[in-house]
Coordinates of C-alpha atoms in Angstrom, one line a residue:
Chain A
M3 CA -220.9 -180.1 -26.6
D4 CA -221.0 -176.7 -26.9
K5 CA -219.4 -175.5 -31.1
I6 CA -215.6 -174.9 -30.3
A7 CA -214.1 -171.7 -32.3
V8 CA -210.3 -173.0 -33.4
S9 CA -208.7 -170.1 -35.3
A10 CA -207.3 -171.5 -38.7
Q11 CA -204.9 -171.3 -42.0
S12 CA -207.9 -173.3 -43.9
P13 CA -211.5 -175.1 -44.4
D14 CA -209.2 -178.4 -44.2
L15 CA -210.3 -179.7 -39.7
D16 CA -206.0 -181.9 -41.0
G17 CA -205.2 -178.2 -41.6
P18 CA -202.8 -176.1 -40.1
M19 CA -203.9 -174.4 -37.5
D20 CA -203.6 -170.5 -37.5
Q21 CA -201.9 -169.6 -34.8
R22 CA -203.4 -166.1 -34.5
F23 CA -206.6 -164.7 -34.2
G24 CA -208.1 -160.7 -34.5
R25 CA -205.3 -161.9 -38.4
A26 CA -206.6 -166.1 -38.2
A27 CA -206.8 -166.5 -42.9
G28 CA -210.7 -167.3 -41.0
F29 CA -211.9 -170.4 -38.2
L30 CA -213.0 -173.5 -37.6
I31 CA -217.3 -174.0 -36.5
I32 CA -216.5 -177.6 -34.7
D33 CA -219.1 -179.6 -33.0
P34 CA -217.0 -181.5 -30.7
E35 CA -219.2 -184.7 -31.4
T36 CA -219.8 -185.3 -34.7
M37 CA -216.2 -183.4 -35.7
E38 CA -218.7 -181.3 -38.6
S39 CA -217.0 -178.2 -38.9
E40 CA -217.8 -175.3 -40.5
Y41 CA -215.3 -172.7 -42.0
M42 CA -215.2 -168.6 -41.4
D43 CA -213.3 -167.0 -44.1
N44 CA -212.0 -163.9 -41.6
G45 CA -210.5 -162.2 -45.1
S46 CA -212.5 -159.3 -43.8
S47 CA -210.1 -158.5 -40.6
Q48 CA -207.3 -159.3 -41.6
V49 CA -207.6 -156.3 -44.2
L50 CA -208.5 -152.8 -41.3
A51 CA -204.9 -151.4 -40.4
Q52 CA -206.2 -151.3 -36.7
G53 CA -208.5 -153.8 -35.2
A54 CA -209.3 -156.9 -36.7
G55 CA -209.1 -158.4 -33.9
I56 CA -212.1 -156.3 -31.6
Q57 CA -213.7 -157.7 -35.1
A58 CA -212.5 -161.4 -35.5
A59 CA -214.1 -161.3 -32.5
E60 CA -217.3 -160.3 -32.8
M61 CA -217.6 -163.0 -35.9
V62 CA -216.9 -165.4 -33.9
A63 CA -219.3 -164.6 -30.6
K64 CA -222.3 -164.7 -33.2
S65 CA -220.8 -168.2 -35.0
G66 CA -222.4 -169.4 -31.3
A67 CA -219.6 -170.8 -30.3
K68 CA -218.6 -170.8 -26.4
A69 CA -215.1 -171.4 -26.4
V70 CA -212.0 -170.6 -28.0
I71 CA -208.8 -172.4 -29.4
S72 CA -206.1 -170.2 -30.7
G73 CA -202.5 -168.9 -30.8
F74 CA -202.0 -165.9 -29.5
V75 CA -205.3 -164.0 -27.9
G76 CA -204.9 -160.0 -27.6
P77 CA -207.2 -157.7 -25.1
K78 CA -209.3 -156.1 -27.1
A79 CA -210.2 -160.6 -28.6
F80 CA -209.8 -160.7 -24.9
R81 CA -212.4 -158.7 -23.4
I82 CA -214.6 -159.0 -26.5
L83 CA -215.1 -162.7 -26.5
Q84 CA -215.0 -163.3 -21.9
A85 CA -217.7 -160.5 -22.6
A86 CA -219.8 -162.8 -24.4
G87 CA -219.3 -165.0 -22.3
I88 CA -217.1 -167.2 -24.1
R89 CA -214.1 -169.2 -22.5
I90 CA -210.8 -168.4 -24.1
V91 CA -207.9 -171.5 -24.9
H92 CA -205.0 -169.8 -26.2
G93 CA -200.8 -170.3 -26.0
L94 CA -200.9 -173.8 -29.1
K95 CA -198.6 -173.8 -31.8
D96 CA -197.8 -176.6 -33.7
M97 CA -201.5 -178.9 -33.9
T98 CA -204.0 -178.7 -36.2
P99 CA -207.9 -177.8 -35.5
R100 CA -208.3 -181.6 -34.6
Q101 CA -205.9 -182.2 -32.1
A102 CA -206.6 -179.0 -30.6
V103 CA -209.8 -180.5 -29.8
E104 CA -209.3 -183.4 -29.5
L105 CA -206.7 -181.9 -26.7
F106 CA -210.0 -180.5 -25.0
K107 CA -212.6 -182.9 -25.2
N108 CA -209.9 -185.2 -23.5
G109 CA -209.5 -182.2 -20.9
Q110 CA -205.7 -181.4 -21.5
L111 CA -206.6 -177.4 -22.0
E112 CA -206.8 -175.0 -19.5
Y113 CA -208.7 -172.1 -20.0
A114 CA -207.0 -168.3 -20.7
D115 CA -207.6 -165.9 -17.9
A116 CA -205.8 -163.3 -19.5
P117 CA -204.5 -162.2 -22.3
A118 CA -201.5 -163.1 -24.8
R119 CA -198.8 -160.3 -24.2
P120 CA -196.4 -159.1 -27.2
E121 CA -193.6 -161.2 -26.0
D122 CA -195.5 -164.4 -25.7
G123 CA -194.8 -164.1 -30.2
I124 CA -196.5 -165.5 -31.8
Chain B
M14 CA -196.5 -117.0 -44.5
K15 CA -196.2 -120.6 -43.5
I16 CA -193.3 -123.0 -44.9
A17 CA -193.4 -127.0 -44.2
V18 CA -190.5 -128.9 -43.9
A19 CA -190.6 -132.1 -44.5
S20 CA -189.5 -135.0 -46.1
G21 CA -190.6 -139.2 -46.9
K22 CA -188.6 -140.6 -45.5
G23 CA -186.9 -139.5 -42.6
G24 CA -183.1 -139.0 -41.9
T25 CA -183.0 -136.4 -44.6
G26 CA -181.8 -133.7 -42.0
K27 CA -185.5 -132.0 -41.4
T28 CA -184.4 -130.5 -38.9
T29 CA -181.0 -129.6 -39.9
V30 CA -183.2 -128.0 -42.2
A31 CA -186.0 -126.4 -40.2
S32 CA -183.5 -125.2 -38.0
S33 CA -181.4 -123.7 -40.0
L34 CA -184.0 -121.9 -42.3
F35 CA -185.4 -120.3 -39.2
S36 CA -182.6 -119.1 -38.1
V37 CA -182.2 -116.9 -41.6
W38 CA -185.3 -115.9 -41.5
P39 CA -184.9 -111.8 -42.4
E40 CA -189.1 -111.9 -41.5
L41 CA -190.2 -112.5 -37.9
S42 CA -191.1 -115.4 -37.6
A43 CA -191.8 -118.5 -35.0
A44 CA -190.3 -122.1 -35.7
I45 CA -193.2 -125.4 -34.9
D46 CA -192.4 -129.0 -34.2
L47 CA -195.0 -131.0 -35.4
D48 CA -193.3 -134.1 -35.3
V49 CA -194.9 -134.6 -32.6
E50 CA -193.4 -137.9 -32.4
E51 CA -190.5 -137.3 -31.6
P52 CA -189.4 -133.0 -31.6
N53 CA -186.1 -132.4 -31.2
L54 CA -186.4 -128.8 -32.5
H55 CA -186.0 -127.2 -29.5
I56 CA -183.1 -128.8 -28.9
F57 CA -181.3 -126.6 -31.8
L58 CA -183.8 -123.8 -31.3
G59 CA -183.6 -123.9 -26.6
P60 CA -184.4 -121.8 -24.6
D61 CA -186.7 -124.5 -22.7
P62 CA -190.6 -124.7 -23.7
R63 CA -192.6 -124.3 -20.6
R64 CA -195.8 -126.8 -20.4
L65 CA -198.3 -124.8 -22.0
K66 CA -201.1 -127.4 -21.7
T67 CA -203.0 -131.0 -22.3
V68 CA -204.5 -132.1 -25.5
W69 CA -207.0 -134.6 -25.1
L70 CA -209.5 -135.8 -27.4
E71 CA -213.9 -136.3 -27.4
V72 CA -214.0 -139.8 -27.3
P73 CA -217.5 -142.7 -25.9
E74 CA -218.2 -144.7 -22.3
L75 CA -220.9 -147.0 -23.3
D76 CA -224.0 -146.4 -20.5
E77 CA -225.4 -149.6 -20.6
E78 CA -228.9 -149.0 -18.4
R79 CA -229.3 -146.9 -21.9
C80 CA -227.9 -148.2 -24.2
T81 CA -230.8 -150.7 -26.3
Y82 CA -227.5 -152.1 -27.6
C83 CA -229.5 -151.1 -31.4
G84 CA -225.5 -151.0 -32.5
L85 CA -225.8 -147.7 -34.9
C86 CA -222.9 -146.4 -33.2
S87 CA -220.4 -149.3 -33.8
Q88 CA -221.7 -150.2 -37.4
L89 CA -220.4 -146.2 -38.2
C90 CA -217.7 -146.0 -36.6
Q91 CA -214.5 -147.3 -38.8
F92 CA -212.4 -147.8 -36.6
K93 CA -213.9 -151.0 -34.6
A94 CA -213.9 -147.8 -31.3
I95 CA -217.0 -149.5 -29.9
S96 CA -218.3 -153.1 -30.1
I97 CA -222.2 -154.1 -29.8
F98 CA -223.9 -156.8 -30.8
D99 CA -226.2 -159.5 -28.5
G100 CA -226.7 -157.6 -25.4
V101 CA -222.4 -157.3 -25.1
G102 CA -221.3 -153.6 -24.9
L103 CA -218.0 -152.1 -25.2
T104 CA -215.9 -149.3 -26.4
F105 CA -212.7 -149.5 -27.4
P106 CA -211.5 -145.8 -26.4
E107 CA -207.6 -146.2 -28.2
M108 CA -208.9 -147.0 -30.7
C109 CA -211.0 -143.8 -30.8
H110 CA -210.3 -141.4 -33.7
A111 CA -213.0 -138.9 -32.0
C112 CA -214.6 -138.5 -35.0
G113 CA -217.8 -137.8 -33.2
G114 CA -220.3 -138.7 -35.1
C115 CA -221.5 -142.0 -31.9
F116 CA -221.9 -139.9 -30.0
Q117 CA -225.1 -137.5 -33.0
I118 CA -226.4 -141.2 -34.3
C119 CA -227.3 -142.4 -30.9
P120 CA -230.5 -142.8 -30.2
A121 CA -230.8 -143.6 -26.4
G122 CA -228.6 -141.2 -25.7
A123 CA -226.2 -144.1 -24.6
L124 CA -223.6 -142.4 -25.7
K125 CA -220.9 -140.5 -22.7
V126 CA -218.2 -138.1 -23.6
V127 CA -215.3 -138.2 -21.9
Q128 CA -211.9 -137.3 -22.2
R129 CA -208.2 -139.1 -23.7
E130 CA -205.1 -137.6 -23.1
I131 CA -203.2 -137.6 -25.7
G132 CA -200.2 -135.1 -25.5
S133 CA -199.4 -131.8 -24.4
I134 CA -197.8 -128.7 -26.4
H135 CA -194.3 -126.7 -25.1
G136 CA -192.7 -123.5 -26.7
N137 CA -192.0 -119.9 -26.0
Q138 CA -192.2 -117.1 -27.5
R139 CA -191.5 -117.6 -30.8
F140 CA -191.7 -121.6 -30.5
L141 CA -193.3 -124.8 -30.0
M142 CA -193.6 -127.7 -30.0
G143 CA -196.4 -130.9 -30.1
R144 CA -194.9 -134.4 -27.3
L145 CA -197.2 -137.5 -27.9
R146 CA -198.5 -139.2 -24.4
V147 CA -196.0 -142.2 -24.2
G148 CA -197.9 -144.9 -26.2
E149 CA -200.4 -142.8 -27.6
A150 CA -201.0 -144.1 -31.9
M151 CA -202.5 -141.4 -32.7
S152 CA -200.9 -138.4 -32.9
P153 CA -202.1 -135.9 -36.4
P154 CA -205.8 -134.7 -34.2
L155 CA -201.9 -133.4 -32.0
I156 CA -200.6 -132.2 -34.2
R157 CA -203.3 -130.4 -35.9
A158 CA -204.2 -128.6 -31.7
V159 CA -200.1 -126.9 -32.1
R160 CA -201.6 -126.0 -35.1
R161 CA -204.3 -124.0 -33.7
E162 CA -202.4 -122.5 -31.0
A163 CA -200.1 -121.6 -32.6
E164 CA -202.9 -119.1 -34.6
R165 CA -204.0 -117.9 -31.3
I166 CA -200.3 -117.3 -29.4
F167 CA -197.7 -116.3 -32.9
D168 CA -198.9 -112.8 -34.4
P169 CA -200.9 -112.9 -38.3
S170 CA -197.7 -111.0 -39.7
M171 CA -195.1 -113.4 -38.1
D172 CA -194.2 -116.6 -41.0
L173 CA -194.3 -120.4 -39.7
I174 CA -191.6 -122.9 -40.3
I175 CA -192.8 -126.0 -40.0
D176 CA -191.1 -129.6 -39.0
A177 CA -193.1 -132.0 -40.0
P178 CA -193.2 -135.5 -39.4
P179 CA -191.4 -137.5 -41.3
G180 CA -193.2 -140.3 -44.0
V181 CA -196.1 -139.7 -46.5
S182 CA -199.6 -140.8 -44.3
C183 CA -202.0 -138.1 -41.7
P184 CA -199.6 -137.6 -39.3
A185 CA -197.4 -135.9 -42.2
A186 CA -199.7 -134.2 -44.6
A187 CA -201.9 -132.9 -41.2
A188 CA -198.7 -131.5 -41.2
V189 CA -197.7 -130.2 -44.7
R190 CA -201.5 -129.3 -45.1
D191 CA -202.8 -125.5 -45.4
T192 CA -199.6 -123.9 -46.0
D193 CA -198.2 -122.4 -48.7
F194 CA -194.5 -123.7 -49.4
I195 CA -193.6 -127.7 -49.1
L196 CA -189.8 -127.9 -48.7
L197 CA -189.2 -132.1 -49.3
V198 CA -185.4 -132.7 -47.9
A199 CA -184.1 -135.4 -49.4
E200 CA -180.7 -137.5 -49.6
P201 CA -179.4 -138.3 -53.3
T202 CA -179.9 -142.3 -52.9
P203 CA -182.2 -144.9 -54.6
F204 CA -183.3 -144.8 -50.8
G205 CA -184.0 -141.0 -50.8
C206 CA -185.2 -140.2 -54.5
H207 CA -187.3 -143.2 -53.8
D208 CA -189.3 -141.9 -51.2
L209 CA -188.9 -137.7 -52.3
K210 CA -191.2 -139.7 -54.7
L211 CA -193.6 -140.6 -52.6
A212 CA -194.0 -137.5 -50.3
H213 CA -194.3 -135.7 -54.0
Q214 CA -196.8 -137.7 -55.4
A215 CA -198.7 -137.4 -51.5
F216 CA -198.5 -133.8 -51.0
E217 CA -199.2 -132.9 -55.1
P218 CA -203.0 -133.0 -53.7
F219 CA -203.3 -130.2 -51.9
G220 CA -202.1 -128.2 -54.9
I221 CA -199.1 -126.3 -52.6
P222 CA -195.7 -125.2 -54.2
M223 CA -193.2 -127.7 -53.8
G224 CA -189.3 -127.3 -53.6
V225 CA -186.3 -129.7 -53.0
A226 CA -183.5 -129.5 -50.7
I227 CA -180.7 -132.0 -51.0
N228 CA -178.9 -132.9 -47.7
R229 CA -175.8 -134.7 -48.1
S230 CA -174.5 -134.0 -51.5
G231 CA -173.0 -135.2 -53.0
I232 CA -173.4 -138.6 -52.4
G233 CA -175.5 -141.5 -53.9
D234 CA -176.2 -140.9 -57.4
D235 CA -178.0 -139.1 -60.3
E236 CA -181.3 -140.5 -59.4
I237 CA -183.0 -137.8 -57.5
Y238 CA -181.6 -134.9 -59.4
N239 CA -183.3 -136.5 -62.9
Y240 CA -186.1 -137.3 -61.5
C241 CA -186.7 -133.3 -60.3
S242 CA -185.6 -132.0 -63.4
G243 CA -188.3 -133.9 -65.2
K244 CA -191.2 -133.1 -63.0
G245 CA -190.1 -130.1 -62.8
L246 CA -189.1 -129.8 -59.5
E247 CA -187.2 -127.1 -58.5
I248 CA -183.1 -128.1 -56.5
M249 CA -183.2 -124.6 -54.4
A250 CA -180.3 -126.1 -51.9
E251 CA -177.9 -128.4 -51.4
I252 CA -176.0 -129.2 -48.4
P253 CA -172.6 -130.7 -49.2
F254 CA -171.6 -133.8 -47.3
D255 CA -169.9 -132.5 -44.5
R256 CA -168.5 -134.3 -41.4
A257 CA -169.1 -131.4 -39.9
V258 CA -172.5 -130.8 -40.8
A259 CA -172.6 -134.0 -38.6
E260 CA -170.3 -131.8 -35.7
A261 CA -172.5 -128.6 -35.6
Y262 CA -175.7 -130.7 -35.5
S263 CA -173.6 -133.6 -32.8
F264 CA -173.6 -131.0 -30.3
G265 CA -177.1 -129.4 -31.1
R266 CA -175.5 -126.6 -33.1
I267 CA -177.8 -124.1 -35.4
V268 CA -175.7 -126.1 -39.2
A269 CA -176.7 -122.0 -41.0
R270 CA -174.8 -121.2 -38.1
F271 CA -171.0 -123.0 -38.2
S272 CA -170.3 -121.3 -41.1
E273 CA -170.3 -118.0 -43.9
K274 CA -170.1 -120.8 -46.3
M275 CA -173.9 -123.1 -44.4
G276 CA -175.2 -119.7 -43.8
S277 CA -175.6 -118.4 -47.3
I278 CA -176.7 -122.1 -48.1
F279 CA -179.9 -121.3 -46.1
R280 CA -180.2 -117.4 -46.8
I281 CA -180.3 -117.9 -50.3
L282 CA -182.2 -121.4 -49.6
A283 CA -184.1 -118.6 -47.4
D284 CA -184.9 -116.3 -50.3
S285 CA -185.8 -118.2 -53.3
I286 CA -188.6 -120.3 -51.6
R287 CA -189.6 -116.6 -49.6
R288 CA -190.0 -116.4 -53.7
K289 CA -192.0 -118.5 -54.8
V290 CA -194.8 -118.4 -52.2
L291 CA -194.8 -114.2 -52.9
Q292 CA -194.9 -115.9 -56.3
H293 CA -197.2 -118.3 -56.3
Q294 CA -200.1 -115.8 -54.1
A295 CA -199.5 -113.4 -56.8
K296 CA -200.9 -115.2 -59.5

């Protein structure tokens, strides 16, 4: 199974997810079969005045992940992830990266066909 | 001479002061509203300005046939307007600041120039203003375009009174640079003083003479007076906090024409500014 990138507030699989995508603290790149994970810090995107989503999406695409799980993926990041052939699940909150991946593996999460809108909040 | 009326904090009375200065200015002058996100000086000056031109920015569009995905343009771009990686190439025109660097650096000629509308210029014989397109985030290029238009259409002997946008970042800097005098409008409150300091610090590197007009004088505290005297910033006018001023403003009337007292405050201010500019130019 392909690797999954989950926006996370810390390198801990059982820590909190980060609802934000572009300005997430980092990403856990998770192998859903072994649940082995690697943490990529996203601090360099967080400090950008603009274009955080673009930079974070490029980083995730380069990690080799083929799916993204997050809370709020905006329009620019969505375009890049789509162009890179990465499927997107968003709208998740109040869970850990491990729980999110378990739901994903059980087929309980749906792929998004549109970016999050501002009114969806964070 | 070019006089910029600016402030760190919004709502301190820039338009009140700019419209009044323009109305009492003793030489032939034109007024320019560079607060392009919310221009309102025309309401005071009338008649309604005509739309003169649309302002565009030159932004890149990717020709996927020609692109070699080398990524040079995307590495060069400081604003993430181009994303190139692993055979994926996307442009984000709304992020582009139109520096033109990507067109220069592309070895494959794969970037085509396209135009993004950022706003429009409106005016009449003695007035110009910019109006930013709703949804557009980038005002400095429009501010610069309005200033170029002013250079083009107004006789060089005319003085310019510039109503600058509030704040201390790029839009305000684009409006006040290359002027002969910056008049900072501030309120004598802790908040007003805080933002006056920011504006003073932000504009000082331009080396343009500055002075302060205190609006709503009579409220607040002494902090702003202490700051100005400590920094050698001259307080060139004090506009009293007066219900009549607010009433005149709310009816779109020029405050300097409201009463003899107000008129004299602005005539004295105009004279002091002109004297300071001439003194500075003589040096």
